[in-house]
């Protein structure tokens, strides 16, 4: 790994962690576990667009582990780790294989997958199927937040995507 | 045919895009050498439809009959079944297990999580179950309060 890329990974991890910790301070809009803006996903998408999936995974895992450490909420670690990795897997598959799917769609699908995995993990942890009643709420939340983060990264890559690519080459 | 499609498309573009897509489904997909994939605008449409379906199901699920009993689960094990119809005075159910504490308040026809010492306290904010099907879930403590209405339990409906 070149020093340039390593530095960028570190910076991205720090940015993602900052967003993640700040977001944890926000009050919940709906009293349903698992619904949050997911703004740190902007950084994950950025890494997916300009770095390799491997580097993105490193950034994601580091962010989730350090985030759980900084917010002191270790009970959500399993949810965010499984959801985050599943979401990244689907996103990188769509990014690499799905020719020319727009970024916002990739982001929204990723967010939906993230929420689906989380609700499945919640059902496994509590051993009750009743949590699936919250599925429509989580799907809507996934679409809205996923589209938002997707449009953020879309606008960003339009304005300074070329500069990033030149920096990395 | 191609010409007609184009003409129709121009005509419908501003007003009835949705109807246009319903009747001309083949225009949803753009054919390329690699196969079919959706145009950006149609992705948005797809997500909009999915959101509408979800909203519809939420509205449908909201109109349900009153909860008669509540089942309380901890770690997936049924701890207690509370008959909400026969309660005359508020009943407090205390769930304690190695530092985890959830206090459930059951009253006539309703049940709620009164207090808990979990980190996010989302279970307390989920409020009172009165006539909904949505369970109260405390994820950090793995506690679920599940309302059971007459529709779920035909035997109860007959005996009541």
mmCIF file of C-alpha atoms in Angstrom:
data_model
loop_
_atom_site.group_PDB
_atom_site.id
_atom_site.type_symbol
_atom_site.label_atom_id
_atom_site.label_comp_id
_atom_site.label_asym_id
_atom_site.label_seq_id
_atom_site.Cartn_x
_atom_site.Cartn_y
_atom_site.Cartn_z
ATOM 1 C CA UNK A 1 0.000 0.000 0.000
ATOM 2 C CA UNK A 2 1.420 3.337 -1.016
ATOM 3 C CA UNK A 3 1.904 5.976 1.663
ATOM 4 C CA UNK A 4 -0.556 8.243 -0.117
ATOM 5 C CA UNK A 5 -3.308 5.651 -0.014
ATOM 6 C CA UNK A 6 -2.528 4.709 3.571
ATOM 7 C CA UNK A 7 -2.745 8.362 4.610
ATOM 8 C CA UNK A 8 -6.045 8.775 2.800
ATOM 9 C CA UNK A 9 -7.378 5.645 4.545
ATOM 10 C CA UNK A 10 -6.388 7.081 7.911
ATOM 11 C CA UNK A 11 -7.989 10.448 7.178
ATOM 12 C CA UNK A 12 -11.188 8.809 5.942
ATOM 13 C CA UNK A 13 -11.331 6.640 9.054
ATOM 14 C CA UNK A 14 -10.965 9.721 11.256
ATOM 15 C CA UNK A 15 -13.678 11.578 9.330
ATOM 16 C CA UNK A 16 -16.034 8.586 9.503
ATOM 17 C CA UNK A 17 -15.393 8.185 13.212
ATOM 18 C CA UNK A 18 -16.109 11.887 13.850
ATOM 19 C CA UNK A 19 -19.391 11.691 11.947
ATOM 20 C CA UNK A 20 -20.290 8.442 13.732
ATOM 21 C CA UNK A 21 -19.636 9.831 17.227
ATOM 22 C CA UNK A 22 -21.446 13.117 16.501
ATOM 23 C CA UNK A 23 -24.391 11.217 15.078
ATOM 24 C CA UNK A 24 -24.628 9.097 18.227
ATOM 25 C CA UNK A 25 -25.272 12.309 20.193
ATOM 26 C CA UNK A 26 -28.317 13.221 18.121
ATOM 27 C CA UNK A 27 -31.711 12.390 19.635
ATOM 28 C CA UNK A 28 -33.627 9.572 17.956
ATOM 29 C CA UNK A 29 -36.371 10.727 15.644
ATOM 30 C CA UNK A 30 -38.400 7.523 16.018
ATOM 31 C CA UNK A 31 -38.230 5.258 19.082
ATOM 32 C CA UNK A 32 -37.370 2.257 16.932
ATOM 33 C CA UNK A 33 -33.967 0.671 17.446
ATOM 34 C CA UNK A 34 -31.786 0.765 14.349
ATOM 35 C CA UNK A 35 -33.106 3.932 12.729
ATOM 36 C CA UNK A 36 -30.428 6.569 12.372
ATOM 37 C CA UNK A 37 -29.119 8.840 9.601
ATOM 38 C CA UNK A 38 -26.070 6.678 8.849
ATOM 39 C CA UNK A 39 -24.074 9.651 7.612
ATOM 40 C CA UNK A 40 -20.809 7.794 8.202
ATOM 41 C CA UNK A 41 -21.795 5.691 5.218
ATOM 42 C CA UNK A 42 -20.865 8.671 3.020
ATOM 43 C CA UNK A 43 -17.223 7.950 3.865
ATOM 44 C CA UNK A 44 -17.650 4.234 3.142
ATOM 45 C CA UNK A 45 -19.116 5.040 -0.266
ATOM 46 C CA UNK A 46 -16.335 7.507 -0.967
ATOM 47 C CA UNK A 47 -13.751 4.846 -0.154
ATOM 48 C CA UNK A 48 -15.573 2.345 -2.356
ATOM 49 C CA UNK A 49 -15.546 4.783 -5.278
ATOM 50 C CA UNK A 50 -11.904 5.852 -5.069
ATOM 51 C CA UNK A 51 -10.125 3.040 -3.201
ATOM 52 C CA UNK A 52 -10.345 -0.748 -3.351
ATOM 53 C CA UNK A 53 -13.028 -2.837 -1.575
ATOM 54 C CA UNK A 54 -10.311 -4.254 0.709
ATOM 55 C CA UNK A 55 -9.252 -0.822 1.907
ATOM 56 C CA UNK A 56 -12.901 0.142 2.340
ATOM 57 C CA UNK A 57 -13.472 -2.907 4.544
ATOM 58 C CA UNK A 58 -10.489 -1.913 6.690
ATOM 59 C CA UNK A 59 -11.843 1.632 7.104
ATOM 60 C CA UNK A 60 -15.338 0.333 7.915
ATOM 61 C CA UNK A 61 -14.209 -2.226 10.501
ATOM 62 C CA UNK A 62 -11.861 0.278 12.152
ATOM 63 C CA UNK A 63 -14.639 2.865 12.288
ATOM 64 C CA UNK A 64 -17.181 0.466 13.803
ATOM 65 C CA UNK A 65 -14.782 -0.943 16.428
ATOM 66 C CA UNK A 66 -13.430 2.482 17.437
ATOM 67 C CA UNK A 67 -16.932 3.953 17.286
ATOM 68 C CA UNK A 68 -18.271 1.351 19.722
ATOM 69 C CA UNK A 69 -15.263 2.135 21.930
ATOM 70 C CA UNK A 70 -15.775 5.917 21.844
ATOM 71 C CA UNK A 71 -19.539 5.920 22.299
ATOM 72 C CA UNK A 72 -19.229 3.262 25.023
ATOM 73 C CA UNK A 73 -22.119 1.323 23.563
ATOM 74 C CA UNK A 74 -20.778 -2.151 22.978
ATOM 75 C CA UNK A 75 -24.202 -3.825 22.770
ATOM 76 C CA UNK A 76 -24.780 -2.431 19.286
ATOM 77 C CA UNK A 77 -21.409 -3.696 18.041
ATOM 78 C CA UNK A 78 -22.807 -6.954 16.671
ATOM 79 C CA UNK A 79 -25.603 -5.129 14.830
ATOM 80 C CA UNK A 80 -23.397 -2.487 13.251
ATOM 81 C CA UNK A 81 -20.660 -4.977 12.353
ATOM 82 C CA UNK A 82 -22.962 -7.484 10.647
ATOM 83 C CA UNK A 83 -25.061 -4.775 9.014
ATOM 84 C CA UNK A 84 -22.041 -2.760 7.912
ATOM 85 C CA UNK A 85 -20.167 -5.684 6.401
ATOM 86 C CA UNK A 86 -23.264 -7.049 4.645
ATOM 87 C CA UNK A 87 -24.076 -3.620 3.296
ATOM 88 C CA UNK A 88 -20.508 -3.132 2.065
ATOM 89 C CA UNK A 89 -20.512 -6.562 0.437
ATOM 90 C CA UNK A 90 -23.663 -5.814 -1.567
ATOM 91 C CA UNK A 91 -22.507 -2.307 -2.398
ATOM 92 C CA UNK A 92 -19.117 -3.426 -3.704
ATOM 93 C CA UNK A 93 -20.758 -6.230 -5.705
ATOM 94 C CA UNK A 94 -23.148 -3.740 -7.311
ATOM 95 C CA UNK A 95 -20.335 -1.249 -7.841
ATOM 96 C CA UNK A 96 -17.989 -3.735 -9.506
ATOM 97 C CA UNK A 97 -20.422 -6.019 -11.359
ATOM 98 C CA UNK A 98 -23.590 -3.990 -11.888
ATOM 99 C CA UNK A 99 -22.517 -1.922 -14.867
ATOM 100 C CA UNK A 100 -23.314 1.714 -14.323
ATOM 101 C CA UNK A 101 -25.891 1.525 -11.536
ATOM 102 C CA UNK A 102 -26.115 5.100 -10.200
ATOM 103 C CA UNK A 103 -24.358 5.744 -6.887
ATOM 104 C CA UNK A 104 -27.527 6.823 -5.081
ATOM 105 C CA UNK A 105 -29.215 3.532 -6.003
ATOM 106 C CA UNK A 106 -26.218 1.542 -4.752
ATOM 107 C CA UNK A 107 -26.318 3.551 -1.533
ATOM 108 C CA UNK A 108 -30.055 3.059 -1.017
ATOM 109 C CA UNK A 109 -29.850 -0.690 -1.709
ATOM 110 C CA UNK A 110 -26.925 -0.879 0.706
ATOM 111 C CA UNK A 111 -28.925 0.908 3.397
ATOM 112 C CA UNK A 112 -31.899 -1.416 2.850
ATOM 113 C CA UNK A 113 -29.620 -4.473 3.113
ATOM 114 C CA UNK A 114 -28.061 -2.990 6.255
ATOM 115 C CA UNK A 115 -31.469 -2.623 7.910
ATOM 116 C CA UNK A 116 -32.631 -6.062 6.756
ATOM 117 C CA UNK A 117 -29.561 -7.716 8.280
ATOM 118 C CA UNK A 118 -30.030 -5.719 11.478
ATOM 119 C CA UNK A 119 -33.640 -6.807 11.891
ATOM 120 C CA UNK A 120 -32.642 -10.443 11.234
ATOM 121 C CA UNK A 121 -29.885 -10.186 13.870
ATOM 122 C CA UNK A 122 -32.390 -8.587 16.257
ATOM 123 C CA UNK A 123 -34.812 -11.474 15.674
ATOM 124 C CA UNK A 124 -31.988 -13.958 16.352
ATOM 125 C CA UNK A 125 -30.832 -12.136 19.493
ATOM 126 C CA UNK A 126 -34.277 -11.775 21.044
ATOM 127 C CA UNK A 127 -35.482 -15.119 19.617
ATOM 128 C CA UNK A 128 -38.796 -13.520 18.657
ATOM 129 C CA UNK A 129 -40.254 -12.971 15.223
ATOM 130 C CA UNK A 130 -42.371 -10.049 16.454
ATOM 131 C CA UNK A 131 -39.562 -7.580 15.674
ATOM 132 C CA UNK A 132 -40.330 -8.041 11.959
ATOM 133 C CA UNK A 133 -43.409 -5.821 12.403
ATOM 134 C CA UNK A 134 -40.947 -2.946 12.318
ATOM 135 C CA UNK A 135 -39.690 -3.975 8.862
ATOM 136 C CA UNK A 136 -41.681 -1.330 6.874
ATOM 137 C CA UNK A 137 -40.331 1.444 9.116
ATOM 138 C CA UNK A 138 -36.786 0.212 8.667
ATOM 139 C CA UNK A 139 -37.214 -0.101 4.897
ATOM 140 C CA UNK A 140 -38.479 3.476 4.581
ATOM 141 C CA UNK A 141 -35.671 4.707 6.808
ATOM 142 C CA UNK A 142 -33.160 2.786 4.704
ATOM 143 C CA UNK A 143 -34.450 4.257 1.448
ATOM 144 C CA UNK A 144 -34.537 7.842 2.750
ATOM 145 C CA UNK A 145 -31.146 7.817 4.462
ATOM 146 C CA UNK A 146 -29.551 5.746 1.692
ATOM 147 C CA UNK A 147 -30.726 8.143 -1.004
ATOM 148 C CA UNK A 148 -29.508 11.104 1.048
ATOM 149 C CA UNK A 149 -26.005 9.707 1.543
ATOM 150 C CA UNK A 150 -25.995 8.595 -2.092
ATOM 151 C CA UNK A 151 -26.794 12.083 -3.342
ATOM 152 C CA UNK A 152 -24.145 13.541 -1.020
ATOM 153 C CA UNK A 153 -21.437 11.357 -2.546
ATOM 154 C CA UNK A 154 -22.854 11.942 -6.041
ATOM 155 C CA UNK A 155 -22.525 15.714 -5.612
ATOM 156 C CA UNK A 156 -19.075 15.308 -4.125
ATOM 157 C CA UNK A 157 -17.682 13.098 -6.859
ATOM 158 C CA UNK A 158 -19.110 15.468 -9.470
ATOM 159 C CA UNK A 159 -17.382 18.493 -7.971
ATOM 160 C CA UNK A 160 -13.987 17.096 -6.982
ATOM 161 C CA UNK A 161 -13.842 13.462 -8.066
ATOM 162 C CA UNK A 162 -11.192 14.250 -10.696
ATOM 163 C CA UNK A 163 -8.882 15.861 -8.181
ATOM 164 C CA UNK A 164 -9.061 12.826 -5.883
ATOM 165 C CA UNK A 165 -8.251 10.496 -8.775
ATOM 166 C CA UNK A 166 -5.265 12.668 -9.779
ATOM 167 C CA UNK A 167 -4.078 12.693 -6.173
ATOM 168 C CA UNK A 168 -4.161 8.910 -5.937
ATOM 169 C CA UNK A 169 -2.516 8.194 -9.304
ATOM 170 C CA UNK B 1 -43.553 1.668 -32.974
ATOM 171 C CA UNK B 2 -40.333 3.349 -31.869
ATOM 172 C CA UNK B 3 -41.618 6.669 -33.162
ATOM 173 C CA UNK B 4 -44.935 6.288 -31.400
ATOM 174 C CA UNK B 5 -43.186 5.493 -28.141
ATOM 175 C CA UNK B 6 -41.076 8.612 -28.424
ATOM 176 C CA UNK B 7 -44.068 10.781 -29.213
ATOM 177 C CA UNK B 8 -46.050 9.365 -26.322
ATOM 178 C CA UNK B 9 -43.095 9.782 -24.023
ATOM 179 C CA UNK B 10 -42.724 13.460 -24.822
ATOM 180 C CA UNK B 11 -46.399 13.938 -24.279
ATOM 181 C CA UNK B 12 -46.501 12.199 -20.921
ATOM 182 C CA UNK B 13 -43.145 13.297 -19.588
ATOM 183 C CA UNK B 14 -44.306 16.299 -17.625
ATOM 184 C CA UNK B 15 -47.723 15.168 -16.438
ATOM 185 C CA UNK B 16 -48.211 11.456 -16.130
ATOM 186 C CA UNK B 17 -44.777 9.905 -15.895
ATOM 187 C CA UNK B 18 -46.051 7.293 -13.500
ATOM 188 C CA UNK B 19 -48.907 6.217 -15.766
ATOM 189 C CA UNK B 20 -46.581 6.206 -18.718
ATOM 190 C CA UNK B 21 -44.343 3.712 -16.980
ATOM 191 C CA UNK B 22 -47.215 1.552 -15.894
ATOM 192 C CA UNK B 23 -48.409 1.109 -19.461
ATOM 193 C CA UNK B 24 -45.046 1.093 -21.194
ATOM 194 C CA UNK B 25 -43.060 -1.142 -18.902
ATOM 195 C CA UNK B 26 -40.551 -1.968 -21.581
ATOM 196 C CA UNK B 27 -39.360 1.619 -21.537
ATOM 197 C CA UNK B 28 -38.356 1.136 -17.906
ATOM 198 C CA UNK B 29 -35.345 -0.789 -19.051
ATOM 199 C CA UNK B 30 -32.517 0.458 -21.179
ATOM 200 C CA UNK B 31 -31.002 -2.283 -23.311
ATOM 201 C CA UNK B 32 -27.220 -2.380 -23.426
ATOM 202 C CA UNK B 33 -24.697 -4.931 -24.631
ATOM 203 C CA UNK B 34 -24.251 -6.300 -21.112
ATOM 204 C CA UNK B 35 -27.955 -6.704 -20.540
ATOM 205 C CA UNK B 36 -30.779 -4.741 -18.975
ATOM 206 C CA UNK B 37 -30.470 -2.101 -16.347
ATOM 207 C CA UNK B 38 -32.567 0.701 -14.969
ATOM 208 C CA UNK B 39 -32.177 4.350 -15.874
ATOM 209 C CA UNK B 40 -31.372 6.678 -12.934
ATOM 210 C CA UNK B 41 -34.840 8.208 -12.907
ATOM 211 C CA UNK B 42 -36.459 4.788 -12.795
ATOM 212 C CA UNK B 43 -34.371 3.823 -9.810
ATOM 213 C CA UNK B 44 -35.927 6.789 -8.018
ATOM 214 C CA UNK B 45 -39.355 5.639 -9.173
ATOM 215 C CA UNK B 46 -38.652 2.127 -7.900
ATOM 216 C CA UNK B 47 -37.661 3.467 -4.478
ATOM 217 C CA UNK B 48 -40.719 5.737 -4.429
ATOM 218 C CA UNK B 49 -42.994 2.756 -5.142
ATOM 219 C CA UNK B 50 -41.254 0.701 -2.448
ATOM 220 C CA UNK B 51 -41.717 3.547 0.040
ATOM 221 C CA UNK B 52 -45.401 3.799 -0.851
ATOM 222 C CA UNK B 53 -45.826 0.041 -0.353
ATOM 223 C CA UNK B 54 -44.179 0.345 3.067
ATOM 224 C CA UNK B 55 -46.395 3.297 4.023
ATOM 225 C CA UNK B 56 -49.431 1.338 2.885
ATOM 226 C CA UNK B 57 -48.475 -1.671 4.964
ATOM 227 C CA UNK B 58 -47.885 0.549 8.005
ATOM 228 C CA UNK B 59 -51.364 2.042 7.586
ATOM 229 C CA UNK B 60 -52.883 -1.407 7.133
ATOM 230 C CA UNK B 61 -51.092 -2.818 10.164
ATOM 231 C CA UNK B 62 -52.131 0.130 12.335
ATOM 232 C CA UNK B 63 -55.835 -0.622 12.053
ATOM 233 C CA UNK B 64 -55.983 -3.685 14.252
ATOM 234 C CA UNK B 65 -58.093 -4.775 17.155
ATOM 235 C CA UNK B 66 -57.294 -4.181 20.800
ATOM 236 C CA UNK B 67 -54.594 -6.148 22.531
ATOM 237 C CA UNK B 68 -56.102 -8.604 24.998
ATOM 238 C CA UNK B 69 -53.017 -10.246 26.389
ATOM 239 C CA UNK B 70 -49.350 -9.420 26.400
ATOM 240 C CA UNK B 71 -46.529 -11.917 26.277
ATOM 241 C CA UNK B 72 -43.264 -10.921 27.889
ATOM 242 C CA UNK B 73 -40.096 -12.523 26.571
ATOM 243 C CA UNK B 74 -36.562 -12.280 27.872
ATOM 244 C CA UNK B 75 -33.737 -13.908 25.898
ATOM 245 C CA UNK B 76 -36.420 -15.523 23.752
ATOM 246 C CA UNK B 77 -37.998 -17.308 26.719
ATOM 247 C CA UNK B 78 -41.629 -16.607 27.560
ATOM 248 C CA UNK B 79 -41.480 -15.164 31.088
ATOM 249 C CA UNK B 80 -45.073 -14.168 31.658
ATOM 250 C CA UNK B 81 -48.447 -13.849 29.947
ATOM 251 C CA UNK B 82 -50.501 -10.917 31.209
ATOM 252 C CA UNK B 83 -54.235 -10.799 30.614
ATOM 253 C CA UNK B 84 -54.859 -7.102 30.117
ATOM 254 C CA UNK B 85 -58.638 -7.340 30.167
ATOM 255 C CA UNK B 86 -58.982 -8.639 33.719
ATOM 256 C CA UNK B 87 -56.584 -6.179 35.376
ATOM 257 C CA UNK B 88 -58.342 -3.841 37.778
ATOM 258 C CA UNK B 89 -55.316 -2.024 39.144
ATOM 259 C CA UNK B 90 -51.863 -1.345 37.662
ATOM 260 C CA UNK B 91 -49.466 -4.242 37.913
ATOM 261 C CA UNK B 92 -45.718 -3.867 37.991
ATOM 262 C CA UNK B 93 -43.521 -6.570 36.500
ATOM 263 C CA UNK B 94 -39.866 -6.389 37.380
ATOM 264 C CA UNK B 95 -37.362 -8.147 35.142
ATOM 265 C CA UNK B 96 -33.920 -8.251 36.669
ATOM 266 C CA UNK B 97 -31.062 -10.343 35.467
ATOM 267 C CA UNK B 98 -27.457 -9.585 36.363
ATOM 268 C CA UNK B 99 -27.496 -5.794 36.211
ATOM 269 C CA UNK B 100 -30.197 -5.663 33.541
ATOM 270 C CA UNK B 101 -33.386 -4.137 34.864
ATOM 271 C CA UNK B 102 -36.689 -3.544 33.080
ATOM 272 C CA UNK B 103 -39.834 -2.476 34.872
ATOM 273 C CA UNK B 104 -43.040 -3.145 32.932
ATOM 274 C CA UNK B 105 -46.293 -1.469 33.888
ATOM 275 C CA UNK B 106 -49.480 -3.313 32.963
ATOM 276 C CA UNK B 107 -52.885 -1.670 33.301
ATOM 277 C CA UNK B 108 -56.368 -2.491 32.133
ATOM 278 C CA UNK B 109 -56.118 -2.684 28.335
ATOM 279 C CA UNK B 110 -52.613 -1.336 28.039
ATOM 280 C CA UNK B 111 -49.011 -2.181 28.810
ATOM 281 C CA UNK B 112 -45.813 -0.160 28.708
ATOM 282 C CA UNK B 113 -42.156 -0.232 29.633
ATOM 283 C CA UNK B 114 -42.090 2.017 32.682
ATOM 284 C CA UNK B 115 -38.341 2.226 33.114
ATOM 285 C CA UNK B 116 -35.177 0.420 32.174
ATOM 286 C CA UNK B 117 -31.468 0.800 32.710
ATOM 287 C CA UNK B 118 -30.454 0.013 29.151
ATOM 288 C CA UNK B 119 -28.128 2.469 27.364
ATOM 289 C CA UNK B 120 -30.571 3.912 24.828
ATOM 290 C CA UNK B 121 -33.934 3.613 26.674
ATOM 291 C CA UNK B 122 -35.698 3.292 23.348
ATOM 292 C CA UNK B 123 -37.989 0.701 24.893
ATOM 293 C CA UNK B 124 -39.339 3.312 27.342
ATOM 294 C CA UNK B 125 -39.805 5.814 24.510
ATOM 295 C CA UNK B 126 -41.790 3.256 22.520
ATOM 296 C CA UNK B 127 -44.672 4.171 24.820
ATOM 297 C CA UNK B 128 -47.844 2.277 25.565
ATOM 298 C CA UNK B 129 -49.258 -0.693 23.684
ATOM 299 C CA UNK B 130 -52.986 -0.178 23.523
ATOM 300 C CA UNK B 131 -54.370 -1.329 20.215
ATOM 301 C CA UNK B 132 -51.319 -1.825 18.061
ATOM 302 C CA UNK B 133 -49.494 -4.916 16.949
ATOM 303 C CA UNK B 134 -46.046 -3.391 17.375
ATOM 304 C CA UNK B 135 -44.086 -5.051 20.136
ATOM 305 C CA UNK B 136 -42.020 -3.094 22.630
ATOM 306 C CA UNK B 137 -38.439 -4.151 22.023
ATOM 307 C CA UNK B 138 -35.490 -3.527 24.316
ATOM 308 C CA UNK B 139 -32.599 -4.737 22.196
ATOM 309 C CA UNK B 140 -29.732 -4.276 24.678
ATOM 310 C CA UNK B 141 -31.561 -6.335 27.315
ATOM 311 C CA UNK B 142 -33.263 -8.690 24.832
ATOM 312 C CA UNK B 143 -36.699 -8.030 26.298
ATOM 313 C CA UNK B 144 -39.786 -8.116 24.081
ATOM 314 C CA UNK B 145 -43.364 -7.302 25.083
ATOM 315 C CA UNK B 146 -45.612 -8.772 22.416
ATOM 316 C CA UNK B 147 -49.297 -7.835 22.260
ATOM 317 C CA UNK B 148 -51.660 -10.644 21.292
ATOM 318 C CA UNK B 149 -55.069 -9.623 20.030
ATOM 319 C CA UNK B 150 -58.255 -11.637 19.583
ATOM 320 C CA UNK B 151 -57.540 -12.047 15.879
ATOM 321 C CA UNK B 152 -54.316 -13.918 16.644
ATOM 322 C CA UNK B 153 -55.972 -16.193 19.124
ATOM 323 C CA UNK B 154 -59.405 -17.477 18.034
ATOM 324 C CA UNK B 155 -59.741 -19.740 21.096
ATOM 325 C CA UNK B 156 -59.520 -16.753 23.426
ATOM 326 C CA UNK B 157 -62.031 -14.850 21.348
ATOM 327 C CA UNK B 158 -64.575 -17.606 21.797
ATOM 328 C CA UNK B 159 -64.069 -18.015 25.547
ATOM 329 C CA UNK B 160 -64.187 -14.274 26.120
#
